[in-house]
Amino acid sequence: NAGVTQTPKFQVLKTGQSMTLQCAQDMNHEYMSWYRQDPGMGLRLIHYSVGAGITDQGEVPNGYNVSRSTTEDFPLRLLSAAPSQTSVYFCASSYPRDRGAARQHYEQFFGPGTRLTVL
Amino acid sequence: AQKITQTQPGMFVQEKEAVTLDCTYDTSDPSYGLFWYKQPSSGEMIFLIYQGSYDQQNATEGRYSLNFQKARKSANLVISASQLGDSAMYFCAMREGYGDYKLSFGAGTTVTVRA
């Protein structure tokens, strides 16, 4: 299993540009989420999904869109990048469909992160 | 209000000694879970240990143990016999409610292990 994969690893954007951060998991997890990590603030939840076709907002959703057309993929779209969106972005997944084979606490598995700079 | 508070921004510990990282939480939900993650300088998030609110015993995983004091709403991580590879940022996180997997994170504590 590749686990949770994210692309790209690094990205530089200019203010106003749009882009999509890709996230995929091969663990048959129902739950996927996006966090951003800023210095001194820990990770904050942007958007999450409890299954294909279902998404909801987290703590800091403004300026971001998500969709979940398949169980495996959960892309994060920046509509019009702003310098305040400079951050490290983590995708995470949890809650396997085959729950009998998993640990009960269903920890979230994180991708390697995408470091985004908006100039 | 902050749901997870980690009051120690940075700590130094001597190799082979134990270190305790503080975490206090705030929730009114009787069902919740507490997680600790490690983030080395390479940036990945590594799950360390979990404590459920209904668990009767403190969680342990190898050199990691969780000192869970429910009445005080604290879930401190203890790392025994520190190793140089333990130098990293450590995050405490909480999920609230049954069937909800959103995590609230603390600001983190940086641990530096000295030889």
Short mmCIF file of C-alpha atoms in Angstrom, two decimals:
data_model
loop_
_atom_site.label_atom_id
_atom_site.label_comp_id
_atom_site.label_asym_id
_atom_site.label_seq_id
_atom_site.Cartn_x
_atom_site.Cartn_y
_atom_site.Cartn_z
CA ASN A 1 0.00 0.00 0.00
CA ALA A 2 1.18 3.50 -0.84
CA GLY A 3 -0.95 4.92 1.99
CA VAL A 4 -1.83 8.59 1.52
CA THR A 5 -0.12 10.34 -1.37
CA GLN A 6 -0.06 14.05 -2.11
CA THR A 7 1.12 15.99 -5.13
CA PRO A 8 2.91 18.28 -5.60
CA LYS A 9 5.42 18.37 -2.73
CA PHE A 10 6.24 22.03 -3.34
CA GLN A 11 4.40 24.78 -5.19
CA VAL A 12 4.88 28.49 -5.69
CA LEU A 13 1.92 30.56 -6.89
CA LYS A 14 1.31 34.18 -7.62
CA THR A 15 -1.56 36.00 -5.96
CA GLY A 16 -4.78 35.32 -7.82
CA GLN A 17 -3.71 32.07 -9.45
CA SER A 18 -5.72 28.91 -8.91
CA MET A 19 -4.49 25.39 -8.41
CA THR A 20 -5.48 21.96 -7.17
CA LEU A 21 -3.64 19.96 -4.55
CA GLN A 22 -4.06 16.27 -5.17
CA CYS A 23 -4.64 13.64 -2.48
CA ALA A 24 -5.20 9.92 -2.91
CA GLN A 25 -5.39 6.95 -0.54
CA ASP A 26 -5.41 3.23 -1.26
CA MET A 27 -6.55 1.99 2.16
CA ASN A 28 -10.28 2.00 1.37
CA HIS A 29 -10.84 4.69 3.98
CA GLU A 30 -14.20 6.43 4.16
CA TYR A 31 -13.01 9.57 5.93
CA MET A 32 -10.64 12.05 4.31
CA SER A 33 -9.64 15.52 5.36
CA TRP A 34 -7.40 18.47 4.59
CA TYR A 35 -5.43 20.41 7.18
CA ARG A 36 -3.12 23.35 6.99
CA GLN A 37 -0.15 23.83 9.27
CA ASP A 38 1.12 27.28 10.15
CA PRO A 39 3.97 28.07 12.56
CA GLY A 40 2.89 28.11 16.18
CA MET A 41 -0.69 27.06 15.41
CA GLY A 42 -0.68 23.30 14.97
CA LEU A 43 -2.90 21.83 12.27
CA ARG A 44 -6.27 23.30 11.41
CA LEU A 45 -9.02 21.50 9.55
CA ILE A 46 -10.02 23.00 6.20
CA HIS A 47 -12.54 20.55 4.75
CA TYR A 48 -13.42 16.93 5.28
CA SER A 49 -15.44 14.13 3.70
CA VAL A 50 -17.16 11.14 5.29
CA GLY A 51 -17.58 9.34 1.98
CA ALA A 52 -17.85 9.73 -1.77
CA GLY A 53 -20.18 12.59 -2.65
CA ILE A 54 -20.23 14.02 0.89
CA THR A 55 -18.08 16.96 2.00
CA ASP A 56 -18.28 19.52 4.77
CA GLN A 57 -16.40 22.53 6.06
CA GLY A 58 -13.87 22.50 8.82
CA GLU A 59 -12.44 25.32 10.89
CA VAL A 60 -10.84 27.38 8.10
CA PRO A 61 -12.68 26.68 4.81
CA ASN A 62 -12.64 30.13 3.19
CA GLY A 63 -10.81 30.26 -0.14
CA TYR A 64 -10.82 26.49 -0.62
CA ASN A 65 -13.11 24.03 -2.40
CA VAL A 66 -13.21 20.26 -2.28
CA SER A 67 -15.05 17.42 -3.97
CA ARG A 68 -15.09 13.67 -3.43
CA SER A 69 -16.19 11.81 -6.52
CA THR A 70 -14.42 8.57 -5.56
CA THR A 71 -13.43 6.90 -2.30
CA GLU A 72 -9.76 7.20 -3.20
CA ASP A 73 -9.38 10.86 -4.20
CA PHE A 74 -9.96 14.12 -2.35
CA PRO A 75 -8.54 17.14 -4.20
CA LEU A 76 -8.29 20.58 -2.61
CA ARG A 77 -8.78 23.59 -4.89
CA LEU A 78 -7.50 27.07 -4.22
CA LEU A 79 -9.76 29.36 -6.21
CA SER A 80 -7.73 32.57 -6.11
CA ALA A 81 -4.53 32.19 -4.13
CA ALA A 82 -3.66 34.76 -1.47
CA PRO A 83 -0.44 35.21 0.54
CA SER A 84 -2.41 34.19 3.66
CA GLN A 85 -2.71 30.71 2.13
CA THR A 86 1.04 30.20 2.30
CA SER A 87 1.26 27.09 4.46
CA VAL A 88 1.97 23.39 4.57
CA TYR A 89 -1.06 21.33 3.58
CA PHE A 90 -1.70 17.84 4.83
CA CYS A 91 -4.24 15.36 3.58
CA ALA A 92 -5.35 12.60 5.95
CA SER A 93 -7.59 9.56 5.81
CA SER A 94 -9.20 7.26 8.34
CA TYR A 95 -12.03 4.81 9.09
CA PRO A 96 -11.63 1.82 6.84
CA ARG A 97 -14.74 0.35 5.24
CA ASP A 98 -13.60 -3.07 6.39
CA ARG A 99 -13.60 -2.02 10.02
CA GLY A 100 -13.29 -5.51 11.41
CA ALA A 101 -9.67 -5.59 10.30
CA ALA A 102 -8.65 -2.24 11.77
CA ARG A 103 -7.71 -0.92 15.15
CA GLN A 104 -10.59 0.55 17.05
CA HIS A 105 -9.30 4.06 17.42
CA TYR A 106 -8.98 4.66 13.68
CA GLU A 107 -6.12 7.08 13.80
CA GLN A 108 -5.74 9.39 10.85
CA PHE A 109 -3.01 8.55 8.38
CA PHE A 110 -1.33 11.62 6.96
CA GLY A 111 0.20 12.26 3.58
CA PRO A 112 3.71 13.74 3.29
CA GLY A 113 2.41 17.29 2.90
CA THR A 114 2.52 20.03 0.25
CA ARG A 115 4.49 23.19 0.95
CA LEU A 116 2.70 26.07 -0.77
CA THR A 117 4.06 29.60 -1.13
CA VAL A 118 1.88 32.38 -2.50
CA LEU A 119 3.77 35.49 -3.60
CA ALA B 1 -11.91 28.55 23.22
CA GLN B 2 -8.89 26.35 22.61
CA LYS B 3 -9.85 22.71 22.65
CA ILE B 4 -6.27 21.47 23.03
CA THR B 5 -3.61 23.35 24.97
CA GLN B 6 0.07 22.49 24.93
CA THR B 7 1.85 24.96 27.20
CA GLN B 8 5.45 23.93 26.52
CA PRO B 9 6.71 25.40 23.23
CA GLY B 10 10.08 23.71 23.56
CA MET B 11 11.90 21.28 25.81
CA PHE B 12 15.40 19.88 26.14
CA VAL B 13 16.02 16.39 27.49
CA GLN B 14 19.17 14.40 28.06
CA GLU B 15 19.55 11.16 26.14
CA LYS B 16 18.24 8.12 28.08
CA GLU B 17 16.14 10.29 30.39
CA ALA B 18 12.34 10.45 30.43
CA VAL B 19 10.37 13.49 29.32
CA THR B 20 6.74 14.46 29.92
CA LEU B 21 4.84 16.57 27.41
CA ASP B 22 1.78 18.33 28.75
CA CYS B 23 -1.61 18.38 27.06
CA THR B 24 -4.90 19.64 28.45
CA TYR B 25 -8.18 19.48 26.59
CA ASP B 26 -11.62 20.99 26.74
CA THR B 27 -14.78 19.16 25.75
CA SER B 28 -18.26 18.59 27.11
CA ASP B 29 -18.78 15.42 25.06
CA PRO B 30 -18.48 12.24 27.16
CA SER B 31 -17.13 10.32 24.15
CA TYR B 32 -13.81 11.54 22.84
CA GLY B 33 -10.38 10.31 21.87
CA LEU B 34 -6.94 11.75 22.42
CA PHE B 35 -4.04 11.23 20.04
CA TRP B 36 -0.37 12.08 20.04
CA TYR B 37 1.53 12.57 16.80
CA LYS B 38 5.22 13.09 16.18
CA GLN B 39 6.50 15.36 13.43
CA PRO B 40 10.25 15.04 12.77
CA SER B 41 12.14 17.67 10.81
CA SER B 42 11.33 15.77 7.60
CA GLY B 43 7.73 16.90 8.06
CA GLU B 44 5.63 13.74 8.11
CA MET B 45 3.04 13.13 10.82
CA ILE B 46 3.57 9.89 12.72
CA PHE B 47 0.87 8.46 14.99
CA LEU B 48 2.21 7.51 18.42
CA ILE B 49 -0.54 6.65 20.86
CA TYR B 50 -4.28 6.85 21.49
CA GLN B 51 -6.46 7.14 24.60
CA GLY B 52 -10.22 6.80 24.51
CA SER B 53 -12.37 8.59 27.06
CA TYR B 54 -13.86 5.31 28.26
CA ASP B 55 -10.58 3.43 28.45
CA GLN B 56 -9.97 2.26 32.00
CA GLN B 57 -6.20 2.03 31.72
CA ASN B 58 -3.59 4.46 30.54
CA ALA B 59 -2.41 3.69 27.01
CA THR B 60 1.13 2.46 26.38
CA GLU B 61 3.01 1.84 23.14
CA GLY B 62 6.62 0.81 23.60
CA ARG B 63 8.51 3.77 25.09
CA TYR B 64 5.42 5.97 24.90
CA SER B 65 2.82 6.12 27.62
CA LEU B 66 -0.10 8.43 28.17
CA ASN B 67 -0.84 9.78 31.63
CA PHE B 68 -4.60 10.23 31.34
CA GLN B 69 -6.23 12.20 34.15
CA LYS B 70 -9.84 12.52 33.11
CA ALA B 71 -11.04 14.73 35.96
CA ARG B 72 -8.25 17.20 35.27
CA LYS B 73 -8.76 16.88 31.49
CA SER B 74 -5.13 16.17 30.88
CA ALA B 75 -3.43 13.64 28.62
CA ASN B 76 0.29 13.98 29.06
CA LEU B 77 2.70 12.00 26.89
CA VAL B 78 5.64 10.35 28.61
CA ILE B 79 8.62 9.29 26.52
CA SER B 80 10.94 7.00 28.45
CA ALA B 81 14.63 6.45 27.73
CA SER B 82 14.86 9.31 25.22
CA GLN B 83 16.84 8.73 22.05
CA LEU B 84 18.37 11.24 19.64
CA GLY B 85 15.74 10.20 17.10
CA ASP B 86 13.02 11.46 19.44
CA SER B 87 13.96 15.04 18.61
CA ALA B 88 10.84 16.34 16.87
CA MET B 89 7.65 18.35 17.25
CA TYR B 90 4.92 16.56 19.19
CA PHE B 91 1.22 17.29 18.75
CA CYS B 92 -1.68 16.42 20.98
CA ALA B 93 -5.03 16.09 19.20
CA MET B 94 -8.62 15.28 20.10
CA ARG B 95 -11.68 13.99 18.31
CA GLU B 96 -15.06 14.52 19.91
CA GLY B 97 -18.19 12.44 19.69
CA TYR B 98 -18.79 8.91 18.55
CA GLY B 99 -18.30 8.40 14.82
CA ASP B 100 -16.75 11.84 14.29
CA TYR B 101 -13.17 11.84 13.04
CA LYS B 102 -12.36 15.52 12.88
CA LEU B 103 -9.25 16.31 14.89
CA SER B 104 -8.45 19.44 16.87
CA PHE B 105 -4.72 19.94 17.35
CA GLY B 106 -2.64 21.74 19.92
CA ALA B 107 0.15 24.10 18.91
CA GLY B 108 2.79 21.46 19.53
CA THR B 109 5.89 21.02 21.68
CA THR B 110 9.39 20.83 20.22
CA VAL B 111 11.59 18.26 21.93
CA THR B 112 15.35 18.34 21.52
CA VAL B 113 17.29 15.36 22.85
CA ARG B 114 20.88 16.10 23.84
CA ALA B 115 23.64 13.50 23.73
#
